[in-house]
Short mmCIF file of C-alpha atoms and ligand atoms in Angstrom, two decimals:
data_model
loop_
_atom_site.label_atom_id
_atom_site.label_comp_id
_atom_site.label_asym_id
_atom_site.label_seq_id
_atom_site.Cartn_x
_atom_site.Cartn_y
_atom_site.Cartn_z
CA UNK A 298 0.00 0.00 0.00
CA UNK A 299 1.09 3.54 -0.67
CA UNK A 300 0.07 6.85 0.87
CA UNK A 301 -0.70 9.98 -1.10
CA UNK A 302 2.38 11.62 0.41
CA UNK A 303 4.56 8.76 -0.85
CA UNK A 304 3.06 9.03 -4.34
CA UNK A 305 3.81 12.76 -4.28
CA UNK A 306 7.39 12.21 -3.16
CA UNK A 307 7.89 9.62 -5.91
CA UNK A 308 6.45 11.99 -8.54
CA UNK A 309 8.81 14.78 -7.44
CA UNK A 310 11.84 12.47 -7.61
CA UNK A 311 10.90 11.22 -11.06
CA UNK A 312 10.30 14.78 -12.31
CA UNK A 313 13.78 15.85 -11.20
CA UNK A 314 15.22 13.06 -13.39
CA UNK A 315 13.59 14.54 -16.51
CA UNK A 316 13.84 18.20 -15.51
CA UNK A 317 15.32 20.53 -18.12
CA UNK A 318 17.65 21.85 -15.39
CA UNK A 319 20.57 19.84 -14.07
CA UNK A 320 20.55 18.36 -10.56
CA UNK A 321 23.04 20.92 -9.28
CA UNK A 322 20.75 23.84 -10.20
CA UNK A 323 17.84 22.21 -8.38
CA UNK A 324 19.99 21.38 -5.31
CA UNK A 325 21.17 24.98 -5.13
CA UNK A 326 17.57 26.21 -5.33
CA UNK A 327 16.58 23.95 -2.42
CA UNK A 328 19.66 24.98 -0.40
CA UNK A 329 18.77 28.65 -0.86
CA UNK A 330 15.24 27.92 0.37
CA UNK A 331 16.56 26.12 3.44
CA UNK A 332 18.84 29.04 4.29
CA UNK A 333 15.99 31.50 3.87
CA UNK A 334 13.71 29.40 6.04
CA UNK A 335 16.30 29.17 8.81
CA UNK A 336 16.81 32.94 8.69
CA UNK A 337 13.10 33.68 8.98
CA UNK A 338 12.00 35.47 12.16
CA UNK A 339 9.60 33.56 14.37
CA UNK A 340 6.09 34.72 13.50
CA UNK A 341 3.05 33.94 11.37
CA UNK A 342 5.01 33.58 8.10
CA UNK A 343 7.37 31.01 9.55
CA UNK A 344 4.54 29.23 11.35
CA UNK A 345 2.56 28.81 8.12
CA UNK A 346 5.58 28.17 5.87
CA UNK A 347 5.07 25.19 3.59
CA UNK A 348 7.93 22.90 4.65
CA UNK A 349 7.36 20.70 1.60
CA UNK A 350 9.11 23.52 -0.31
CA UNK A 351 12.40 22.57 1.37
CA UNK A 352 12.55 19.23 -0.47
CA UNK A 353 10.19 19.75 -3.39
CA UNK A 354 11.26 22.31 -6.02
CA UNK A 355 7.83 22.19 -7.72
CA UNK A 356 5.57 24.66 -5.95
CA UNK A 357 2.63 23.72 -8.18
CA UNK A 358 2.77 20.08 -7.13
CA UNK A 359 1.28 19.62 -3.69
CA UNK A 360 -0.54 17.26 -1.41
CA UNK A 361 -3.62 19.31 -0.58
CA UNK A 362 -5.46 17.01 1.82
CA UNK A 363 -5.07 13.59 3.40
CA UNK A 364 -1.39 12.90 2.66
CA UNK A 365 -1.11 10.09 5.19
CA UNK A 366 -4.01 8.11 3.78
CA UNK A 367 -3.48 4.97 1.75
CA UNK A 368 -4.35 5.09 -1.93
CA UNK A 369 -5.38 2.05 -3.96
CA UNK A 370 -7.63 3.59 -6.62
CA UNK A 371 -6.88 7.13 -7.71
CA UNK A 372 -9.02 9.41 -9.87
CA UNK A 373 -6.81 11.48 -12.18
CA UNK A 374 -8.01 14.51 -14.15
CA UNK A 375 -6.60 17.49 -15.98
CA UNK A 376 -8.69 19.79 -13.78
CA UNK A 377 -10.00 18.27 -10.58
CA UNK A 378 -11.94 21.05 -8.94
CA UNK A 379 -14.93 21.25 -6.61
CA UNK A 380 -17.39 19.78 -9.12
CA UNK A 381 -15.06 16.89 -9.96
CA UNK A 382 -14.55 16.07 -6.28
CA UNK A 383 -18.32 15.97 -5.88
CA UNK A 384 -18.48 13.68 -8.94
CA UNK A 385 -15.94 11.35 -7.32
CA UNK A 386 -17.97 11.29 -4.14
CA UNK A 387 -21.10 10.49 -6.22
CA UNK A 388 -19.21 7.64 -7.97
CA UNK A 389 -18.13 6.33 -4.59
CA UNK A 390 -21.78 6.31 -3.48
CA UNK A 391 -22.33 3.96 -6.41
CA UNK A 392 -19.48 1.79 -5.20
CA UNK A 393 -16.47 2.98 -7.23
CA UNK A 394 -14.12 2.80 -4.26
CA UNK A 395 -11.93 5.76 -5.28
CA UNK A 396 -9.52 6.51 -2.46
CA UNK A 397 -7.91 9.71 -3.70
CA UNK A 398 -7.89 12.38 -6.41
CA UNK A 399 -5.05 13.92 -8.40
CA UNK A 400 -5.56 17.08 -10.44
CA UNK A 401 -3.00 17.98 -13.07
CA UNK A 402 -3.65 21.73 -13.07
CA UNK A 403 -2.67 23.24 -9.75
CA UNK A 404 -5.19 23.90 -7.03
CA UNK A 405 -5.00 25.43 -3.55
CA UNK A 406 -1.50 26.43 -2.49
CA UNK A 407 -0.20 24.85 -5.72
CA UNK A 408 -2.02 27.45 -7.80
CA UNK A 409 -1.21 30.35 -5.49
CA UNK A 410 2.50 29.57 -6.03
CA UNK A 411 2.36 28.72 -9.73
CA UNK A 412 4.63 31.67 -10.56
CA UNK A 413 7.50 30.07 -8.62
CA UNK A 414 7.96 27.20 -11.11
CA UNK A 415 8.15 29.68 -14.00
CA UNK A 416 11.67 30.54 -12.91
CA UNK A 417 12.83 27.29 -14.52
CA UNK A 418 12.11 28.92 -17.88
CA UNK A 419 15.28 30.97 -17.47
CA UNK A 420 17.05 27.66 -18.02
CA UNK A 421 14.86 26.47 -20.89
CA UNK A 422 15.35 29.79 -22.69
CA UNK A 423 19.10 29.56 -22.13
CA UNK A 424 19.08 26.06 -23.59
CA UNK A 425 17.74 27.35 -26.90
CA UNK A 426 20.43 30.03 -27.00
CA UNK A 427 18.92 33.09 -25.29
CA UNK A 428 21.54 34.78 -23.11
CA UNK A 429 21.08 34.39 -19.37
CA UNK A 430 20.58 38.11 -18.69
CA UNK A 431 17.93 38.39 -21.40
CA UNK A 432 16.22 35.23 -20.16
CA UNK A 433 16.22 36.48 -16.57
CA UNK A 434 14.71 39.82 -17.57
CA UNK A 435 11.95 38.14 -19.59
CA UNK A 436 11.07 35.65 -16.87
CA UNK A 437 11.28 38.04 -13.91
CA UNK A 438 8.66 40.47 -15.24
CA UNK A 439 6.21 37.72 -16.09
CA UNK A 440 6.67 35.88 -12.78
CA UNK A 441 5.54 38.97 -10.94
CA UNK A 442 2.58 39.44 -13.27
CA UNK A 443 1.43 35.83 -12.70
CA UNK A 444 2.00 36.16 -8.94
CA UNK A 445 -0.34 39.16 -8.83
CA UNK A 446 -2.80 37.49 -11.18
CA UNK A 447 -3.29 34.34 -9.12
CA UNK A 448 -3.41 36.20 -5.81
CA UNK A 449 -7.11 36.97 -6.12
CA UNK A 450 -8.26 33.38 -6.62
CA UNK A 451 -10.49 31.37 -4.30
CA UNK A 452 -7.78 28.79 -3.71
CA UNK A 453 -9.16 27.31 -0.48
CA UNK A 454 -12.42 26.32 -2.23
CA UNK A 455 -11.55 22.96 -3.78
CA UNK A 456 -9.27 22.03 -0.87
CA UNK A 457 -12.13 22.65 1.56
CA UNK A 458 -14.39 20.49 -0.61
CA UNK A 459 -11.90 17.62 -0.33
CA UNK A 460 -11.78 18.14 3.44
CA UNK A 461 -15.56 18.10 3.75
CA UNK A 462 -15.81 14.98 1.59
CA UNK A 463 -12.80 13.51 3.40
CA UNK A 464 -11.16 12.65 0.08
CA UNK A 465 -7.33 12.67 -0.20
CA UNK A 466 -6.41 15.25 -2.82
CA UNK A 467 -3.25 16.45 -4.58
CA UNK A 468 -2.14 18.35 -7.67
CA UNK A 469 0.73 17.12 -9.87
CA UNK A 470 1.53 19.86 -12.37
CA UNK A 471 5.14 20.48 -13.41
CA UNK A 472 6.07 16.93 -12.38
CA UNK A 473 3.90 15.71 -15.27
CA UNK A 474 4.73 18.54 -17.69
CA UNK A 475 8.46 17.81 -17.31
CA UNK A 476 7.75 14.29 -18.55
CA UNK A 477 5.94 15.36 -21.73
CA UNK A 478 8.55 18.04 -22.48
CA UNK A 479 11.38 15.54 -22.18
CA UNK A 480 9.51 12.86 -24.12
CA UNK A 481 8.60 15.10 -27.07
CA UNK A 482 12.10 16.49 -27.31
CA UNK A 483 13.63 13.02 -27.77
CA UNK A 484 10.73 11.80 -29.90
CA UNK A 485 10.88 14.67 -32.40
CA UNK A 486 14.69 14.64 -32.47
CA UNK A 487 14.64 10.96 -33.29
CA UNK A 488 11.97 11.24 -35.99
CA UNK A 489 13.72 14.34 -37.37
CA UNK A 490 10.81 15.69 -39.46
CA UNK A 491 11.89 17.92 -42.33
CA UNK A 492 8.77 20.01 -42.98
CA UNK A 493 5.98 21.18 -40.67
CA UNK A 494 3.66 18.74 -42.47
CA UNK A 495 6.04 15.90 -41.49
CA UNK A 496 6.08 17.17 -37.92
CA UNK A 497 2.27 17.07 -37.77
CA UNK A 498 2.34 13.55 -39.13
CA UNK A 499 4.82 12.24 -36.56
CA UNK A 500 2.91 13.92 -33.74
CA UNK A 501 -0.24 12.09 -34.83
CA UNK A 502 1.58 8.80 -34.35
CA UNK A 503 1.43 9.51 -30.60
CA UNK A 504 -1.81 7.90 -29.30
CA UNK A 505 -2.94 10.85 -27.16
CA UNK A 506 -2.69 13.21 -30.16
CA UNK A 507 -4.56 10.75 -32.35
CA UNK A 508 -7.25 10.46 -29.65
CA UNK A 509 -7.56 14.28 -29.64
CA UNK A 510 -8.85 14.07 -33.23
CA UNK A 511 -12.06 12.65 -31.80
CA UNK A 512 -12.65 16.16 -30.45
CA UNK A 513 -11.06 17.94 -33.42
CA UNK A 514 -8.25 18.97 -31.10
CA UNK A 515 -5.36 17.41 -32.97
CA UNK A 516 -1.96 19.07 -33.52
CA UNK A 517 -2.38 22.19 -35.61
CA UNK A 518 -0.40 25.07 -37.12
CA UNK A 519 -0.88 28.38 -35.29
CA UNK A 520 1.74 30.17 -37.34
CA UNK A 521 3.71 29.26 -40.45
CA UNK A 522 2.98 26.95 -43.32
CA UNK A 523 3.03 23.19 -43.63
CA UNK A 524 5.65 23.51 -46.39
CA UNK A 525 8.05 25.37 -44.04
CA UNK A 526 11.16 23.59 -42.84
CA UNK A 527 11.12 22.68 -39.14
CA UNK A 528 14.70 23.78 -38.37
CA UNK A 529 15.69 24.44 -34.76
CA UNK A 530 12.88 23.54 -32.36
CA UNK A 531 11.95 24.91 -28.93
CA UNK A 532 9.59 22.90 -26.71
CA UNK A 533 7.02 24.77 -24.71
CA UNK A 534 5.47 22.11 -22.52
CA UNK A 535 6.69 22.85 -19.00
CA UNK A 536 7.48 25.72 -16.65
CA UNK A 537 4.12 26.65 -15.17
CA UNK A 538 2.58 28.96 -17.69
CA UNK A 539 3.32 31.13 -20.71
CA UNK A 540 5.99 33.83 -20.61
CA UNK A 541 5.48 37.28 -22.17
CA UNK A 542 5.58 37.71 -25.92
CA UNK A 543 8.97 39.46 -25.57
CA UNK A 544 10.56 36.04 -25.47
CA UNK A 545 9.78 35.43 -29.14
CA UNK A 546 12.07 38.15 -30.48
CA UNK A 547 14.93 36.78 -28.37
CA UNK A 548 14.18 33.23 -29.46
CA UNK A 549 14.18 34.27 -33.12
CA UNK A 550 17.55 36.01 -32.59
CA UNK A 551 18.94 32.84 -31.06
CA UNK A 552 17.93 30.85 -34.12
CA UNK A 553 14.69 29.13 -33.08
CA UNK A 554 12.60 28.29 -36.15
CA UNK A 555 9.72 26.29 -34.70
CA UNK A 556 8.00 26.18 -31.33
CA UNK A 557 6.04 23.09 -30.36
CA UNK A 558 3.66 24.19 -27.62
CA UNK A 559 0.64 22.75 -25.85
CA UNK A 560 -1.24 25.94 -26.70
CA UNK A 561 -0.40 29.60 -27.32
CA UNK A 562 -2.22 32.87 -26.62
CA UNK A 563 -3.34 35.24 -29.38
CA UNK A 564 -0.72 37.90 -28.57
CA UNK A 565 2.11 35.42 -28.74
CA UNK A 566 0.91 33.92 -32.01
CA UNK A 567 0.82 37.43 -33.50
CA UNK A 568 4.36 38.09 -32.34
CA UNK A 569 5.51 34.70 -33.66
CA UNK A 570 4.09 35.86 -37.01
CA UNK A 571 6.22 39.01 -36.85
CA UNK A 572 9.30 37.02 -35.92
CA UNK A 573 8.66 34.31 -38.58
CA UNK A 574 8.68 31.50 -36.04
CA UNK A 575 6.54 28.48 -36.89
CA UNK A 576 4.17 27.54 -34.10
CA UNK A 577 2.67 24.09 -33.83
CA UNK A 578 0.04 23.79 -31.10
CA UNK A 579 0.24 20.09 -30.29
CA UNK A 580 -2.87 20.25 -28.12
CA UNK A 581 -3.41 21.17 -24.50
CA UNK A 582 -5.44 18.39 -22.91
CA UNK A 583 -3.72 15.73 -25.03
CA UNK A 584 -0.22 16.98 -24.11
CA UNK A 585 -1.18 17.15 -20.44
CA UNK A 586 -2.46 13.57 -20.77
CA UNK A 587 0.90 12.43 -22.20
CA UNK A 588 2.76 13.94 -19.24
CA UNK A 589 0.39 12.31 -16.75
CA UNK A 590 0.56 8.96 -18.57
CA UNK A 591 4.36 8.85 -18.55
CA UNK A 592 4.37 9.62 -14.83
CA UNK A 593 1.53 7.18 -14.09
CA UNK A 594 3.34 4.40 -15.96
CA UNK A 595 6.15 4.81 -13.44
CA UNK A 596 3.72 5.05 -10.52
CA UNK A 597 1.74 1.90 -11.40
CA UNK A 598 4.98 -0.03 -11.96
CA UNK A 599 6.21 0.92 -8.50
CA UNK A 600 2.96 0.84 -6.49
CA UNK A 601 -0.19 -1.20 -6.52
CA UNK A 602 -2.68 1.45 -7.67
CA UNK A 603 -5.57 1.60 -10.15
CA UNK A 604 -6.32 4.72 -12.15
CA UNK A 605 -9.73 6.17 -12.99
CA UNK A 606 -9.63 8.80 -15.76
CA UNK A 607 -11.82 11.88 -15.62
CA UNK A 608 -11.90 15.60 -16.42
CA UNK A 609 -10.30 15.38 -19.87
CA UNK A 610 -7.53 12.98 -18.93
CA UNK A 611 -7.05 10.09 -21.40
CA UNK A 612 -5.13 7.16 -19.94
CA UNK A 613 -2.70 5.52 -22.37
CA UNK A 614 -0.26 2.97 -20.97
CA UNK A 615 3.20 2.54 -22.52
CA UNK A 616 4.06 -0.39 -20.29
FE1 FE2 B 921 0.36 20.77 -18.11
FE1 FE2 B 922 -2.32 22.34 -18.86
#
């Protein structure tokens, strides 16, 4: 048997293995947090400090309720919010026997701190050739914008629902997104598509993207032409949420020709047009499903758990 806390710890460890940053960068980040925590004055901030942050670099990946409870059947969804928790409780009334819920998109404290994981995008930008000072400037401004943006949310709502229903609850965000980012990077590099049309074709060989066609949500071109050459690719699948459109000019200057993203906002697509960067939107819910599936494959191999799919999540096993 495994507890929700143990599943969470396992997910964090596996995500570090496929993180775009190296281990040393992550260790340094955790060391800095520990020092800061030790230097904190006694008071309400220290009392309420989330000690999970001292070992877990992913602030959008949290146990939200019932960490010590044993999990045998877990409901997994892209968005598990109040209504989905009520659905799970309804299913349990009919005898489903679900013992816990995992949301991909962050909830509770995980959403309130989403901006923190965006800092890893300094590293992903640097990896495609953007200089560190430019990358830091782009990321810093956007982190603060997201921090202010999420501050108004009703984050205790879904957590309180889980408490009232007494249903163990967690969110696994960047830990899953790291998996899809890493997977797509090796997959596309290996297939080495020449034109955007070839890229779309190889993406459709991935079962989750083929499944997305059922909803007309398959991989699609947001900017560029299917005859364009793919060239140097940047992967936009992890790191919390989208950066500002300023990144695109810097990416173009560093030689990026194509971005493969889960999705992209209107402003960014417009800027990609100006910068002549091809944008392939692989699909949001399907890409999130790939990340969750890769992580779940590891989880079910290690622990005796069953998975129930809901809220947009499509389970595909690669075992
Ligand atoms: Fe995601
Ligand atoms: Fe997502």
